[in-house]
Coordinates of C-alpha atoms in Angstrom, one line a residue:
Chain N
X1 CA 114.3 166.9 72.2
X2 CA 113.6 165.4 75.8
X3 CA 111.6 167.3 78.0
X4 CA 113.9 168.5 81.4
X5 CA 112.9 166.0 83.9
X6 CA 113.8 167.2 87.3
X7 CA 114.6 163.7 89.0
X8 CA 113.1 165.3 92.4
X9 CA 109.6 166.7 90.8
X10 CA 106.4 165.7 91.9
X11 CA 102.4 166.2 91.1
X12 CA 101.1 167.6 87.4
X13 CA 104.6 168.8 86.2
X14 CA 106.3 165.7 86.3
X15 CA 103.2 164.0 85.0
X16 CA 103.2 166.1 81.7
X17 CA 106.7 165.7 81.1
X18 CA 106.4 162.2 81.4
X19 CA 103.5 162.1 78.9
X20 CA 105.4 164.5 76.3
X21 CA 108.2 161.8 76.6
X22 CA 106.2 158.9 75.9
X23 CA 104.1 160.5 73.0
X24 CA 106.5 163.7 71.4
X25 CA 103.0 165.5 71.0
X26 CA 99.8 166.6 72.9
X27 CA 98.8 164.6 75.2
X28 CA 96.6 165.2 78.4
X29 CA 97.0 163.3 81.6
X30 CA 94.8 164.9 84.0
X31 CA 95.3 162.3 87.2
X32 CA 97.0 163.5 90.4
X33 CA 100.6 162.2 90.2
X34 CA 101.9 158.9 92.5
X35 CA 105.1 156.7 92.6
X36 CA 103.3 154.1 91.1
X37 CA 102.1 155.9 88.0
X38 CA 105.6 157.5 88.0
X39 CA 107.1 154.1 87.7
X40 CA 104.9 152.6 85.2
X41 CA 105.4 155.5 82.7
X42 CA 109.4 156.3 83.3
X43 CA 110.0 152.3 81.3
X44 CA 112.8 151.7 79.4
X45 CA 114.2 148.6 78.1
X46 CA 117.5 148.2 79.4
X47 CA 120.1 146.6 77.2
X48 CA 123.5 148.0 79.2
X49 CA 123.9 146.4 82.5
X50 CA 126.5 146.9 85.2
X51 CA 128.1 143.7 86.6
X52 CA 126.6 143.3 90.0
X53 CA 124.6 140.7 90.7
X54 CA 121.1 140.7 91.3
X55 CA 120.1 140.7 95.2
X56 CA 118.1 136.9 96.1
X57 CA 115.8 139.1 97.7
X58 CA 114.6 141.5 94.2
X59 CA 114.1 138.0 92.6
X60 CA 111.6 137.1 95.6
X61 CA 110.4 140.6 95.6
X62 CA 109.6 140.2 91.6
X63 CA 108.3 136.6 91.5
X64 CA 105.9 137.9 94.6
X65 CA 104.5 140.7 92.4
X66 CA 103.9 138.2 89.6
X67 CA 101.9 135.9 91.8
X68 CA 100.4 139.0 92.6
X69 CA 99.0 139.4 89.0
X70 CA 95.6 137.9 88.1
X71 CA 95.6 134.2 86.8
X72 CA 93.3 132.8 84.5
X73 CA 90.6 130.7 87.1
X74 CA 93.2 131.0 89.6
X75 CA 95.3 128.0 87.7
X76 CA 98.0 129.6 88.0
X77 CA 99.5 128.6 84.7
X78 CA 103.0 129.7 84.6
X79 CA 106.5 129.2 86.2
X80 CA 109.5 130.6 85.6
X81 CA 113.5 130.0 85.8
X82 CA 116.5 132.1 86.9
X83 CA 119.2 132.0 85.6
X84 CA 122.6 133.5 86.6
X85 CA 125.3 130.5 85.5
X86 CA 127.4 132.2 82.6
X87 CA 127.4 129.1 80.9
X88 CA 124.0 128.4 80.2
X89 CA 123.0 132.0 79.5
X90 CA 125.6 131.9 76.6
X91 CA 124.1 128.8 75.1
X92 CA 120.9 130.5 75.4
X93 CA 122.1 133.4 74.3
X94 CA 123.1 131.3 71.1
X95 CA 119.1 130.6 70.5
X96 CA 118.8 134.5 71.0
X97 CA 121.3 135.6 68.3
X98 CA 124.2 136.7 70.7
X99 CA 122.5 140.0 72.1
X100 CA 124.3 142.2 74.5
X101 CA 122.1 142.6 77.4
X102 CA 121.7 138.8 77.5
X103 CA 125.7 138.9 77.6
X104 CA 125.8 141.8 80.3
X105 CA 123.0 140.9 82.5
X106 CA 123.5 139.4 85.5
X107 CA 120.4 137.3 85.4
X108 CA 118.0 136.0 82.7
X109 CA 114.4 134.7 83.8
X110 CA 113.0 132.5 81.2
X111 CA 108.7 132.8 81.8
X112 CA 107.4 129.6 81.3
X113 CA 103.1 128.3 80.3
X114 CA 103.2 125.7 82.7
X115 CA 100.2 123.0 81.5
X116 CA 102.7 120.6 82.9
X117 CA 101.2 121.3 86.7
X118 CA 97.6 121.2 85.8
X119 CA 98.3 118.3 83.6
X120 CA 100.0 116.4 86.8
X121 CA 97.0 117.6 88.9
X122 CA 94.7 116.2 86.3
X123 CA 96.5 112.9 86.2
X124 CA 96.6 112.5 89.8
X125 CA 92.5 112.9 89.9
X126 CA 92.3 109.9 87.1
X127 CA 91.7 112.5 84.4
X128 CA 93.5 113.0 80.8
X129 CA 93.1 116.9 81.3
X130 CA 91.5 116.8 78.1
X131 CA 90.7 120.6 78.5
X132 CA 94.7 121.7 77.9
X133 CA 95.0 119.9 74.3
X134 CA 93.7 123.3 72.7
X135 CA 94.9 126.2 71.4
X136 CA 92.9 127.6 74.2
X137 CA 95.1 126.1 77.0
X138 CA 98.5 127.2 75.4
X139 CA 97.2 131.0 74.9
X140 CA 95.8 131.0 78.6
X141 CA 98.9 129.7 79.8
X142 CA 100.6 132.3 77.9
X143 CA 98.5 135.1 79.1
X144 CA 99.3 134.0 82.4
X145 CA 102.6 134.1 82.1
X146 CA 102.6 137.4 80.3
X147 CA 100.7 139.3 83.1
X148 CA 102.8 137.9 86.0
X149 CA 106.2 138.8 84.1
X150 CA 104.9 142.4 83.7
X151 CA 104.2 142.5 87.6
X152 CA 107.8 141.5 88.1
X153 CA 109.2 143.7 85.5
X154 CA 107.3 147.2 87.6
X155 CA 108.4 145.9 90.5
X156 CA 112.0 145.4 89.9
X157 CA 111.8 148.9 87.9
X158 CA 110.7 150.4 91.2
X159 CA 114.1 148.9 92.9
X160 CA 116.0 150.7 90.3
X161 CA 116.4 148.0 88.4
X162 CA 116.3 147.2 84.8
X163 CA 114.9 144.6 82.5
X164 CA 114.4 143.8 78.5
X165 CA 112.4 141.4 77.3
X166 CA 113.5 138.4 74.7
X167 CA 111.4 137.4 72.5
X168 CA 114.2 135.7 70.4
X169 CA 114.3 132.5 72.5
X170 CA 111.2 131.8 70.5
X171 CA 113.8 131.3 67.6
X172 CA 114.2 127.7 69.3
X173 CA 112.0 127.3 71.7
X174 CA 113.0 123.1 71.9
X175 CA 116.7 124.1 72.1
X176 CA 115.4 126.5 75.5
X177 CA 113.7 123.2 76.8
X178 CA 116.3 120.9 76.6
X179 CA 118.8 123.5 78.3
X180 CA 116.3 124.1 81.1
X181 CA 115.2 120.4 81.4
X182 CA 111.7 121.3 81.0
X183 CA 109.1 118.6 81.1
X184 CA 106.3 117.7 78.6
X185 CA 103.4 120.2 78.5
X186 CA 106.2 123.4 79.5
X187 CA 106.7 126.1 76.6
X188 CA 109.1 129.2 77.0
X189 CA 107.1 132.1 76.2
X190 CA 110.1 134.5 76.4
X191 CA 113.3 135.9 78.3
X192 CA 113.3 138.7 80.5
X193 CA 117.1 140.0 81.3
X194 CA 117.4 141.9 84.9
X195 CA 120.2 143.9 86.1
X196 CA 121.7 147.1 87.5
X197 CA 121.4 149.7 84.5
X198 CA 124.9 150.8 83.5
X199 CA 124.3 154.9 83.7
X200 CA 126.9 155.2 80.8
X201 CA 124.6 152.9 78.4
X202 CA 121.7 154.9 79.4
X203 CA 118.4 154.5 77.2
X204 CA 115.9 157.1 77.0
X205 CA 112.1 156.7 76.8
X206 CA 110.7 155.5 73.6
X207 CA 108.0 157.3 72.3
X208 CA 104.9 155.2 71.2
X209 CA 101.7 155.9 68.9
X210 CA 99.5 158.5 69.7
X211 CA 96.1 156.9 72.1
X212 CA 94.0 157.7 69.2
X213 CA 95.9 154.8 67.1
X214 CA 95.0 152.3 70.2
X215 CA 92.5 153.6 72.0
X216 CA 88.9 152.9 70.5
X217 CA 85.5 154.3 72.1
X218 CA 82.4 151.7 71.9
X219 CA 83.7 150.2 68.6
X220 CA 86.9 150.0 66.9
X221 CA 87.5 152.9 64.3
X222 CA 90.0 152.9 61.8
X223 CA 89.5 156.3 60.1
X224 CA 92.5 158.4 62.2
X225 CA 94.9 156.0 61.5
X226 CA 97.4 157.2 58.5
X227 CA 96.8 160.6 60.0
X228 CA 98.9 159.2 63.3
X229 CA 101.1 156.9 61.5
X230 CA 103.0 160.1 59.8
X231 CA 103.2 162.0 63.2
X232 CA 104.9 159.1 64.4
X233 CA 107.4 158.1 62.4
X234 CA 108.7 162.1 62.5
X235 CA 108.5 161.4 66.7
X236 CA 110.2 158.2 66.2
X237 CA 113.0 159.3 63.8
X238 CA 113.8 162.4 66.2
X239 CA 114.1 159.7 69.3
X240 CA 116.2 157.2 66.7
X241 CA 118.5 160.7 66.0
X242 CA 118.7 161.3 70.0
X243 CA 120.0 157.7 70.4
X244 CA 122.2 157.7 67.7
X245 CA 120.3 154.8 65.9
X246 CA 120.3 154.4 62.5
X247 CA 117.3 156.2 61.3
X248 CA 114.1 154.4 59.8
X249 CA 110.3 155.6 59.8
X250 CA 108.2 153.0 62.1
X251 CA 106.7 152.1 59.0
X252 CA 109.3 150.2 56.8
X253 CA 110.3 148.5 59.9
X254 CA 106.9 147.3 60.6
X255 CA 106.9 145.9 56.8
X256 CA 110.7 144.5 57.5
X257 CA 109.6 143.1 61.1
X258 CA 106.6 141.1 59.5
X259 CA 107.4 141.2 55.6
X260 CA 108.3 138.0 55.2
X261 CA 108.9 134.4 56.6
X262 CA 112.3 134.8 56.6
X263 CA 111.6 138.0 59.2
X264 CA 110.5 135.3 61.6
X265 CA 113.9 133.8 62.1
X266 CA 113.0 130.5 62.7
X267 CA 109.6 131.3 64.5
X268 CA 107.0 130.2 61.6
X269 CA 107.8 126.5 62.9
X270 CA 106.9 127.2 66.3
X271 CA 103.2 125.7 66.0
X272 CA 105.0 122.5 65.0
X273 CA 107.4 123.2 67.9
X274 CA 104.9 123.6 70.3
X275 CA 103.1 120.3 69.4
X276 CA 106.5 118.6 70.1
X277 CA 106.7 120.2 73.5
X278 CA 103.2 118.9 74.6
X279 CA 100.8 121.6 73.2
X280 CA 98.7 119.5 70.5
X281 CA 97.3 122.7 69.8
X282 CA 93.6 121.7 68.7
Chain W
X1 CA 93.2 134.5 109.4
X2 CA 94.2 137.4 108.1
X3 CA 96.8 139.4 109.2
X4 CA 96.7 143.0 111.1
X5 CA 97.4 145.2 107.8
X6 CA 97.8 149.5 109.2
X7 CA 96.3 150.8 106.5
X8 CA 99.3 153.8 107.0
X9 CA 101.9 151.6 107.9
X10 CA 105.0 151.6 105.7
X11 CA 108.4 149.4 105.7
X12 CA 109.5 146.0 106.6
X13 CA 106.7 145.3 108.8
X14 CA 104.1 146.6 106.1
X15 CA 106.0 144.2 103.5
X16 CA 105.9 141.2 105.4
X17 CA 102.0 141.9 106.0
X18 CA 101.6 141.6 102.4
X19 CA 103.3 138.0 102.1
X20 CA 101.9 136.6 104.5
X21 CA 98.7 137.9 103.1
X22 CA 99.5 136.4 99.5
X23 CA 101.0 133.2 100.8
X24 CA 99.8 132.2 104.2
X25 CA 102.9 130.7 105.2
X26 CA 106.6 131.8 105.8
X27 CA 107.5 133.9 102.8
X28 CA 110.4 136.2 103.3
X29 CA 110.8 139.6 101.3
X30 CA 114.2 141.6 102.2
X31 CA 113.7 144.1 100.2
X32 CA 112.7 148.1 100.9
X33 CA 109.4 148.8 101.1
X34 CA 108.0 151.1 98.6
X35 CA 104.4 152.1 97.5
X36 CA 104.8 150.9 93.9
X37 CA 105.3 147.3 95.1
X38 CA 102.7 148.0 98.1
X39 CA 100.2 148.5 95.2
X40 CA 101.3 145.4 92.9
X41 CA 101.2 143.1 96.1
X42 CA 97.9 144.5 97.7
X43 CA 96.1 143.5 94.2
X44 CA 92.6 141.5 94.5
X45 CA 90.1 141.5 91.3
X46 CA 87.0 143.2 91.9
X47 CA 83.8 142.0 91.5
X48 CA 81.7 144.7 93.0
X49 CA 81.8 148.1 92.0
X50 CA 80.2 151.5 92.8
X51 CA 78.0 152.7 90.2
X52 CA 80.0 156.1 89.8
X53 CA 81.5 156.4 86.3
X54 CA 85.6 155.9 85.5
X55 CA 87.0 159.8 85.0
X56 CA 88.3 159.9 81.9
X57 CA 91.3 161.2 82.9
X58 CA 91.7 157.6 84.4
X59 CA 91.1 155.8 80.9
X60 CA 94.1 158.4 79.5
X61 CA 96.3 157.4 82.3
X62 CA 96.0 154.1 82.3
X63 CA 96.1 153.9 77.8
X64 CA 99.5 155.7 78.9
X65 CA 100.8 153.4 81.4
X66 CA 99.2 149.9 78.7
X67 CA 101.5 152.1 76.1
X68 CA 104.9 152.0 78.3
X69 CA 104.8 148.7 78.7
X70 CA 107.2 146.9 76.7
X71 CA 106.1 145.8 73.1
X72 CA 107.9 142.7 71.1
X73 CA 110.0 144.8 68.2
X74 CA 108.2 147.7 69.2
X75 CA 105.4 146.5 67.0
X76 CA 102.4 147.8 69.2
X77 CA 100.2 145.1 67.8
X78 CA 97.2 145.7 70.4
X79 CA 94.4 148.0 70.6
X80 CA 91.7 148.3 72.8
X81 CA 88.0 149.2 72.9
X82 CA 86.8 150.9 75.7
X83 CA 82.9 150.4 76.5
X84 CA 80.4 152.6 78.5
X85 CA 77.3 151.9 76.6
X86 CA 74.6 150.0 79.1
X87 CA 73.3 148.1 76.3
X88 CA 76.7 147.1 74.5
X89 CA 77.8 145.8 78.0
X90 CA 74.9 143.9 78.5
X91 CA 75.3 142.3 75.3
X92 CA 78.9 141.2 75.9
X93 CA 77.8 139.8 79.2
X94 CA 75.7 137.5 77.5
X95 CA 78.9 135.9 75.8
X96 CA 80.7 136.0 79.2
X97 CA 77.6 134.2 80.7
X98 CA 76.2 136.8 82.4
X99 CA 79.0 137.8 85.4
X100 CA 77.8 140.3 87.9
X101 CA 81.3 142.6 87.7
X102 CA 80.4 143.1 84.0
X103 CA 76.5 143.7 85.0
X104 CA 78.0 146.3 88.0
X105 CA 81.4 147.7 86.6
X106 CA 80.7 150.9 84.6
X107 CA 83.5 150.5 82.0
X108 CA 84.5 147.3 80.3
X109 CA 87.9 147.5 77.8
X110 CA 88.4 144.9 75.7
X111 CA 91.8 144.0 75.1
X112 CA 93.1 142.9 71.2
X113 CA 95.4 141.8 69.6
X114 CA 96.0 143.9 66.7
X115 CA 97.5 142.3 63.5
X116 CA 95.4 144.7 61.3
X117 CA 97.4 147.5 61.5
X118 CA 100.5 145.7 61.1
X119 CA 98.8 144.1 58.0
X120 CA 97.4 147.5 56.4
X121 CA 101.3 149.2 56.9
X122 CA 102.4 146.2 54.5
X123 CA 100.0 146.3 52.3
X124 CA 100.3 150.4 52.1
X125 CA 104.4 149.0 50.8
X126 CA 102.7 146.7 48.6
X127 CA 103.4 143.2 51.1
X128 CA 101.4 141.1 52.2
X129 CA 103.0 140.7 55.5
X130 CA 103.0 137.1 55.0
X131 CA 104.8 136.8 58.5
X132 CA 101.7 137.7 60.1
X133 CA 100.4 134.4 59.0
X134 CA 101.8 132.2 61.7
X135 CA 100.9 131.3 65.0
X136 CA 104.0 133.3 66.3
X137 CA 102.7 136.5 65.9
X138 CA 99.2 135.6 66.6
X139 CA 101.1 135.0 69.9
X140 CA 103.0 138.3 69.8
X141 CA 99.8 140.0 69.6
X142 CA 98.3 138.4 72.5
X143 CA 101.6 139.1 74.7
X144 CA 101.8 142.8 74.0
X145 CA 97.9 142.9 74.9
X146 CA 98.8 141.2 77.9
X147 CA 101.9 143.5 79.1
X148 CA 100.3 146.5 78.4
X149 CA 96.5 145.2 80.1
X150 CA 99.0 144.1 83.2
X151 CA 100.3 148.2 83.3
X152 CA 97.0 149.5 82.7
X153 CA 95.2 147.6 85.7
X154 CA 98.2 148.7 87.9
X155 CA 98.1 151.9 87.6
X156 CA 94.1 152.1 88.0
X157 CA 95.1 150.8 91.2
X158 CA 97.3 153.1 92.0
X159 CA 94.3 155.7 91.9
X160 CA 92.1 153.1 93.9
X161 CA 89.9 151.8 91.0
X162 CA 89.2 148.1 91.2
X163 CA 89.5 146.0 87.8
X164 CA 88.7 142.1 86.9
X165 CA 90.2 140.1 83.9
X166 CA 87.0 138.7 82.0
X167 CA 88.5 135.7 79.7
X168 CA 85.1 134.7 79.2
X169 CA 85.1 136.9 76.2
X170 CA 86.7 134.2 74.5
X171 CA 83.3 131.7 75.0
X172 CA 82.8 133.5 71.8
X173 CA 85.1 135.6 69.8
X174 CA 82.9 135.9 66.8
X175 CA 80.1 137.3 68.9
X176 CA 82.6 140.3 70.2
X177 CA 84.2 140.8 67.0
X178 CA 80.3 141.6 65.2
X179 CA 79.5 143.3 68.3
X180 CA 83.0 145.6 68.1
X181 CA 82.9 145.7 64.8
X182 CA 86.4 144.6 64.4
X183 CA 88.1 144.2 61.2
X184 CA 89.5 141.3 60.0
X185 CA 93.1 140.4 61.6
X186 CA 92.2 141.7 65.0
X187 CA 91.0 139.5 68.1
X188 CA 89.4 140.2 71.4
X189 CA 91.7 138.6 73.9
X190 CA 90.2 139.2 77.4
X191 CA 88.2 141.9 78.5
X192 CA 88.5 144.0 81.8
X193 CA 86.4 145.3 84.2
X194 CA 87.2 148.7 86.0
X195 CA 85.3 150.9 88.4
X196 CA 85.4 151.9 92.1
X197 CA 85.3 149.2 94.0
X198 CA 82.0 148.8 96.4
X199 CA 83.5 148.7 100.3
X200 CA 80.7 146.7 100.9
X201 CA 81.6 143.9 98.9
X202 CA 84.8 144.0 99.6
X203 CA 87.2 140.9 98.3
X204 CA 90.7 139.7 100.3
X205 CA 93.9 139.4 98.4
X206 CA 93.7 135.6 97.2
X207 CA 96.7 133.2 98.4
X208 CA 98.9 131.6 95.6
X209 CA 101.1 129.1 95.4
X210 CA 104.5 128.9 97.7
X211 CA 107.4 130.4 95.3
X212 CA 108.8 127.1 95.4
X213 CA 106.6 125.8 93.4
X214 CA 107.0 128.8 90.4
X215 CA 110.2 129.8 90.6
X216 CA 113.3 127.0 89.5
X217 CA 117.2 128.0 89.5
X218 CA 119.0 127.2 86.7
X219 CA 116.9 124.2 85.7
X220 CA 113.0 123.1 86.2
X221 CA 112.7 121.1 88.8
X222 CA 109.3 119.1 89.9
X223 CA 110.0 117.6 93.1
X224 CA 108.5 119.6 95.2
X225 CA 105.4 119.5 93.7
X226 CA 103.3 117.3 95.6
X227 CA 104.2 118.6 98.9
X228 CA 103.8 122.3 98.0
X229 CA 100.5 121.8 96.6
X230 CA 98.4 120.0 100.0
X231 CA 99.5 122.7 102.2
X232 CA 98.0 125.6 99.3
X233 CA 94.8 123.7 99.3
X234 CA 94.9 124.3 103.0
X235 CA 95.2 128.1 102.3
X236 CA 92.5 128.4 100.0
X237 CA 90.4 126.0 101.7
X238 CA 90.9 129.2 104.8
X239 CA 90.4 132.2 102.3
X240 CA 86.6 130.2 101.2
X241 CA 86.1 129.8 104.2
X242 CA 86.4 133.5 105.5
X243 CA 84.9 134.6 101.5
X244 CA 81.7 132.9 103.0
X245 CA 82.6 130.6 99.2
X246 CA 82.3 127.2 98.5
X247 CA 84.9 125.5 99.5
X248 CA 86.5 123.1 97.1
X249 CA 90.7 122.1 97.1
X250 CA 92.3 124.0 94.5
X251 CA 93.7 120.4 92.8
X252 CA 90.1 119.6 92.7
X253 CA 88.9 123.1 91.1
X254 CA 92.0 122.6 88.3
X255 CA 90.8 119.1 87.6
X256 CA 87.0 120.5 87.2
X257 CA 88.4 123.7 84.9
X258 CA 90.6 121.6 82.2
X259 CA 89.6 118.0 82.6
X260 CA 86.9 118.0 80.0
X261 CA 86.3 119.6 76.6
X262 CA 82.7 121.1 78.0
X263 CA 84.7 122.7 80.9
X264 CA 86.1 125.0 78.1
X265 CA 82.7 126.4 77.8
X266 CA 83.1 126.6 73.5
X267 CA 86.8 127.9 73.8
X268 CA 87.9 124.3 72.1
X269 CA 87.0 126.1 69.0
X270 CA 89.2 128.8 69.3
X271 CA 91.9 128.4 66.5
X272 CA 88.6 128.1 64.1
X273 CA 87.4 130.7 65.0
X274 CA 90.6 132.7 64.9
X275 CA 90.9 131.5 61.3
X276 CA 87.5 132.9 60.8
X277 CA 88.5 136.4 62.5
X278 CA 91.9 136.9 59.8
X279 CA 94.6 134.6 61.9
X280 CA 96.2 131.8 59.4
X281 CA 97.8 130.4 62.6
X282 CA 100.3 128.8 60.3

């Protein structure tokens, strides 16, 4: 059962409905309520989009939030390319397993660890850039790229736009690479589809573990955790019921998710994958 | 030179006060002004904070906002460990090399990526959860920290706490794990500072590359490099200057950062040591 959510309330109300959304049980949020805050907790993926296309000027809005994140020593590690030719999002689409929002949306960033730039920069100084051969390099890259498309993702959301993320073009990351024409040293972290939500595919919030589960005080605890795991996969099936999704406790598909190799779909290559894109991975 | 930035004022000319802020040259926005992306574009890291402690009520909030953010599969394979203790602090700052916002920030949270709980719900169906074996979800675990670290930070913002991302943490993973007491399968991926930022030591919003040189359409494209890159050493070089910092180009600082193996200050033995800490990295 969602909590009402009048779309015009402000201040402690609105908070505590949000927070009985997100988490189907207790949950305290004792802040003073702003837009922001408002924003941040409303998140939903979208996977129905309308047709319209996304205004030049939210793309420039969103990549200026994501330069707005931090960046690891300022190196700025990251790039990123839109997409809106129907053509190539198909074929990437093709890497992705055919999903519908990549079919629906208008546009489809692909977030990008960019050692490629450094590298140059390196190169032009005399140097080998010895430093991004490691595993180091690749997961800083990544982290970069990670906090900049979360940036872009709030601030599109505040434009009343919607988003989903894709990890699934990690099923072929080298297939991504030679569709995007990315150089040696590039690696496409994952997919991020933006468009108009469609208000007749609308999603509601998805409820997530209780802060106990996550949230550890001085050192990391274990203790609480089947206790939590139960509660949740009852708030979980309710929101699955709501939705109209076939109904499974968070549980067996954690086990399904990451059972197996096979549950990878391709991924458990994608060391060797990355070594062939530039990333010797030391 | 910084621009004139009305503290009250809202709207286009607010907007374009940010970019030019974040970019130092012509950067156009044509979108609405709102406070969300007023917040995300206003964003500097904070290395000098008040002594006053983080409300707890701020910690809750921003756990809430880390938990709406978007998580691969719904997985929610990160955790975090939220640190008050003086003494525990200090001794992390001794594996971060000793960084004043860690010394002056009252709360640190370190960020992880959480394969252990994953691993435990197998093994509770009797799997191993041999996908959790490969360097793809090692990086799935690192992503998800990342999203929801990105949410957190921006909505401590939003209630006028400063934060700074500490990567530093990873000089020595082994050290935090012992010191966190982390079981086996989970890894500290950055930490974070957070506190109320000290007026007196008050830090501008740092320029970043033009958007031409992140953002590609359709394809990557790398022409533009070279030229894009001399005139953002000239915007740095200006923000130094006015920082009262050293001033050094930014291809020259890159160079520096990743040129060498000793310039990743013991991070070259990261996929070791993440072998060590329960991460196959297959």
């Amino acid at each position: 059962m969602t909590p009402s959510l009048a779309a015009n309330a402000t201040g402690t109300d609105r908070l505590e409905a949000l927070a009985a959304e997100r988490y189907r049980q207790p949950q305290h949020l004792g802040t003073e309520w702003n837009e922001t805050i408002d924003t941040l907790l409303s998140h939903r993926s979208v996977r129905g989009y309308l047709p319209d296309p996304v205004p030049h000027a939210a793309v420039e809005l969103a990549v200026a939030a994501a330069q707005s994140a931090a960046s690891s020593s300022n190196l700025q590690a990251w790039s990123i390319v839109a997409i809106e030719d129907t053509d190539r999002r198909n074929r990437l689409n093709a890497v992705a397993g055919n999903q519908r929002q990549i079919a629906q949306a208008p546009l489809l960033l692909i977030w990008l660890a960019d050692l490629a730039r450094p590298r140059a920069i390196a190169a032009d100084g005399g140097s080998a850039g010895e430093g991004l051969d490691y595993v180091e390099s690749f997961m800083l890259g990544v982290i970069d790229a990670a906090l900049a498309a979360q940036n872009a993702v709030v601030a599109l959301e505040s434009l009343g736009l919607g988003t989903c993320y894709i990890g699934a073009i990690r099923n072929d990351p080298e297939a991504v690479a030679r569709e995007l024409g990315l150089p040696e040293g590039v690696f496409p972290v994952f997919g991020l589809t933006v468009g108009f939500p469609d208000p007749a595919q609308r999603a509601d919030v998805k409820p997530r573990l209780p802060q106990s589960t996550v949230l550890h005080r001085e050192q990391y605890g274990d203790d609480v955790r089947g206790r939590d795991l139960a509660s949740y996969n009852r708030a979980l099936r309710s929101f699955q019921s709501e939705q109209a999704m076939p109904g499974i406790d968070w549980t067996d598909h954690v086990r399904n998710r990451i059972g197996t190799v096979e549950a990878l779909k391709g991924r458990h290559v994608l060391a060797a994958t990355a070594r062939k894109l530039g990333f010797p991975l030391k």
